[in-house]
Amino acid sequence: MNIMIGFVSMSGNTEDIVHLLRAELERKGCTVHIQELDQLFPSDFSQYDAVLLGSYTWGDGDLPYEAEDFVEDLADSDLKGLAAAAFGSGDRDYPKYCAAVDLLEQTLQSAGATVIAPGLKIEFDPDTPEKQAACHTFAEEFFERAQRLHA
């Protein structure tokens, strides 16, 4: 299975999640491509069997500025039938914890993608066994559901 992971990261927390997801998906035999959102185009998604999009949440529940153009393009795309899911990092001290994950999911759905797994939300860095296990479980579920969708 050919999978794209698009992401944006400022402190490195979301990028650390990307590496955990990639490792798990590669263990499953997937070919994983990684690209930062400001260099990714939704029109390229037809090359992939499934797409994971990740972002940290900025300020009071906002999308980072470097992801805004991408999400605008995503909203105008036709992604019918594409298996997708969202993930990201955030801080529970803010009222809208990991709101960028919710926004990515909503935008994927409105563009016609099939969101096949609930969004993965990690507080700060995936630096505990529990957070790492959550990343592995998310990647496993994503892989299994994407396989079923393409069967």
Short mmCIF file of C-alpha atoms in Angstrom, two decimals:
data_model
loop_
_atom_site.label_atom_id
_atom_site.label_comp_id
_atom_site.label_asym_id
_atom_site.label_seq_id
_atom_site.Cartn_x
_atom_site.Cartn_y
_atom_site.Cartn_z
CA MET A 1 0.00 0.00 0.00
CA ASN A 2 1.24 3.45 -0.99
CA ILE A 3 0.61 6.06 1.74
CA MET A 4 1.25 9.80 1.94
CA ILE A 5 1.78 11.46 5.30
CA GLY A 6 1.49 15.22 5.03
CA PHE A 7 2.23 17.29 8.10
CA VAL A 8 3.23 20.58 9.63
CA SER A 9 5.28 20.81 12.81
CA MET A 10 6.81 23.70 14.72
CA SER A 11 8.34 22.26 17.88
CA GLY A 12 8.90 18.79 16.42
CA ASN A 13 6.07 17.09 18.33
CA THR A 14 3.91 16.43 15.27
CA GLU A 15 6.98 15.35 13.31
CA ASP A 16 7.77 12.82 16.07
CA ILE A 17 4.26 11.40 15.62
CA VAL A 18 4.93 11.16 11.87
CA HIS A 19 8.01 9.02 12.48
CA LEU A 20 6.10 6.64 14.77
CA LEU A 21 3.28 6.30 12.22
CA ARG A 22 5.71 5.73 9.37
CA ALA A 23 7.62 3.04 11.29
CA GLU A 24 4.41 1.13 12.04
CA LEU A 25 3.09 1.42 8.48
CA GLU A 26 6.43 0.30 7.03
CA ARG A 27 6.35 -2.72 9.36
CA LYS A 28 3.04 -3.55 7.70
CA GLY A 29 4.73 -3.46 4.30
CA CYS A 30 3.54 -0.01 3.20
CA THR A 31 5.53 2.43 1.13
CA VAL A 32 5.32 5.70 3.03
CA HIS A 33 5.97 9.13 1.55
CA ILE A 34 6.33 12.16 3.83
CA GLN A 35 5.88 15.79 2.83
CA GLU A 36 5.34 19.04 4.69
CA LEU A 37 1.93 20.57 3.98
CA ASP A 38 3.31 23.78 2.50
CA GLN A 39 4.93 21.66 -0.25
CA LEU A 40 2.05 19.23 -0.77
CA PHE A 41 -0.85 19.50 -3.21
CA PRO A 42 -4.14 17.60 -2.80
CA SER A 43 -4.11 17.04 -6.58
CA ASP A 44 -1.19 14.64 -5.98
CA PHE A 45 -3.28 12.38 -3.73
CA SER A 46 -4.46 10.27 -6.67
CA GLN A 47 -0.99 8.64 -6.58
CA TYR A 48 -1.69 7.17 -3.13
CA ASP A 49 -3.93 4.49 -1.68
CA ALA A 50 -4.40 6.46 1.53
CA VAL A 51 -3.44 9.77 3.11
CA LEU A 52 -2.68 10.84 6.67
CA LEU A 53 -2.61 14.55 7.46
CA GLY A 54 -1.11 15.97 10.64
CA SER A 55 -0.86 19.36 12.27
CA TYR A 56 -0.24 20.99 15.57
CA THR A 57 -2.87 23.39 16.85
CA TRP A 58 -1.82 27.01 17.09
CA GLY A 59 -3.12 29.60 19.54
CA ASP A 60 -6.72 29.17 20.55
CA GLY A 61 -7.62 26.28 18.24
CA ASP A 62 -6.22 27.66 15.00
CA LEU A 63 -4.55 25.99 12.09
CA PRO A 64 -0.89 27.02 11.69
CA TYR A 65 -0.38 29.67 9.03
CA GLU A 66 1.88 27.34 7.01
CA ALA A 67 -1.07 24.93 6.60
CA GLU A 68 -3.75 27.48 5.66
CA ASP A 69 -3.16 27.46 1.87
CA PHE A 70 -3.02 23.68 1.81
CA VAL A 71 -6.32 23.37 3.68
CA GLU A 72 -7.95 25.89 1.31
CA ASP A 73 -6.78 23.76 -1.64
CA LEU A 74 -7.97 20.64 0.17
CA ALA A 75 -11.45 22.12 0.62
CA ASP A 76 -11.67 22.74 -3.13
CA SER A 77 -10.53 19.21 -4.05
CA ASP A 78 -12.43 16.13 -5.14
CA LEU A 79 -11.11 13.30 -2.98
CA LYS A 80 -14.02 10.91 -3.43
CA GLY A 81 -13.05 7.42 -2.33
CA LEU A 82 -9.68 8.38 -0.83
CA ALA A 83 -8.97 6.69 2.51
CA ALA A 84 -7.77 9.32 4.95
CA ALA A 85 -7.33 10.28 8.60
CA ALA A 86 -5.89 13.14 10.64
CA PHE A 87 -3.55 13.43 13.61
CA GLY A 88 -1.74 16.07 15.55
CA SER A 89 -0.31 17.46 18.73
CA GLY A 90 -1.73 20.00 21.11
CA ASP A 91 -1.86 21.40 24.61
CA ARG A 92 -4.77 20.63 26.94
CA ASP A 93 -4.32 24.02 28.65
CA TYR A 94 -6.04 25.60 25.65
CA PRO A 95 -9.84 25.41 25.37
CA LYS A 96 -9.76 23.90 21.87
CA TYR A 97 -7.41 20.95 22.34
CA CYS A 98 -6.06 19.67 19.01
CA ALA A 99 -8.71 21.59 17.05
CA ALA A 100 -6.50 21.44 13.93
CA VAL A 101 -7.07 17.66 13.85
CA ASP A 102 -10.83 18.22 13.83
CA LEU A 103 -10.52 20.84 11.09
CA LEU A 104 -8.42 18.52 8.92
CA GLU A 105 -10.97 15.71 9.37
CA GLN A 106 -13.88 17.99 8.49
CA THR A 107 -12.09 19.33 5.42
CA LEU A 108 -11.18 15.82 4.23
CA GLN A 109 -14.80 14.74 4.61
CA SER A 110 -16.18 17.80 2.82
CA ALA A 111 -13.77 17.09 -0.07
CA GLY A 112 -15.22 13.57 -0.35
CA ALA A 113 -12.48 11.55 1.33
CA THR A 114 -13.46 8.60 3.49
CA VAL A 115 -12.14 9.28 6.98
CA ILE A 116 -11.43 5.74 8.13
CA ALA A 117 -10.14 6.35 11.65
CA PRO A 118 -10.93 8.87 14.36
CA GLY A 119 -8.32 11.61 14.67
CA LEU A 120 -5.25 10.90 16.78
CA LYS A 121 -4.62 13.65 19.34
CA ILE A 122 -1.38 13.64 21.31
CA GLU A 123 -0.57 16.14 24.01
CA PHE A 124 2.84 17.64 23.28
CA ASP A 125 5.43 15.01 22.32
CA PRO A 126 4.72 11.26 22.01
CA ASP A 127 7.34 10.68 24.69
CA THR A 128 5.62 8.14 26.95
CA PRO A 129 4.86 4.46 26.34
CA GLU A 130 1.13 5.28 26.43
CA LYS A 131 1.39 7.98 23.77
CA GLN A 132 3.62 5.80 21.61
CA ALA A 133 1.14 2.92 21.95
CA ALA A 134 -1.67 5.27 20.87
CA CYS A 135 0.33 6.15 17.74
CA HIS A 136 0.98 2.48 16.93
CA THR A 137 -2.67 1.55 17.46
CA PHE A 138 -3.81 4.44 15.27
CA ALA A 139 -1.45 3.37 12.47
CA GLU A 140 -2.54 -0.28 12.75
CA GLU A 141 -6.23 0.62 12.62
CA PHE A 142 -5.64 3.01 9.73
CA PHE A 143 -3.77 0.32 7.79
CA GLU A 144 -6.40 -2.38 8.42
CA ARG A 145 -9.29 -0.10 7.44
CA ALA A 146 -7.49 1.17 4.34
CA GLN A 147 -6.82 -2.42 3.29
CA ARG A 148 -10.51 -3.30 3.69
CA LEU A 149 -11.52 -0.23 1.69
CA HIS A 150 -9.24 -1.29 -1.17
CA ALA A 151 -10.13 -5.00 -1.04
#
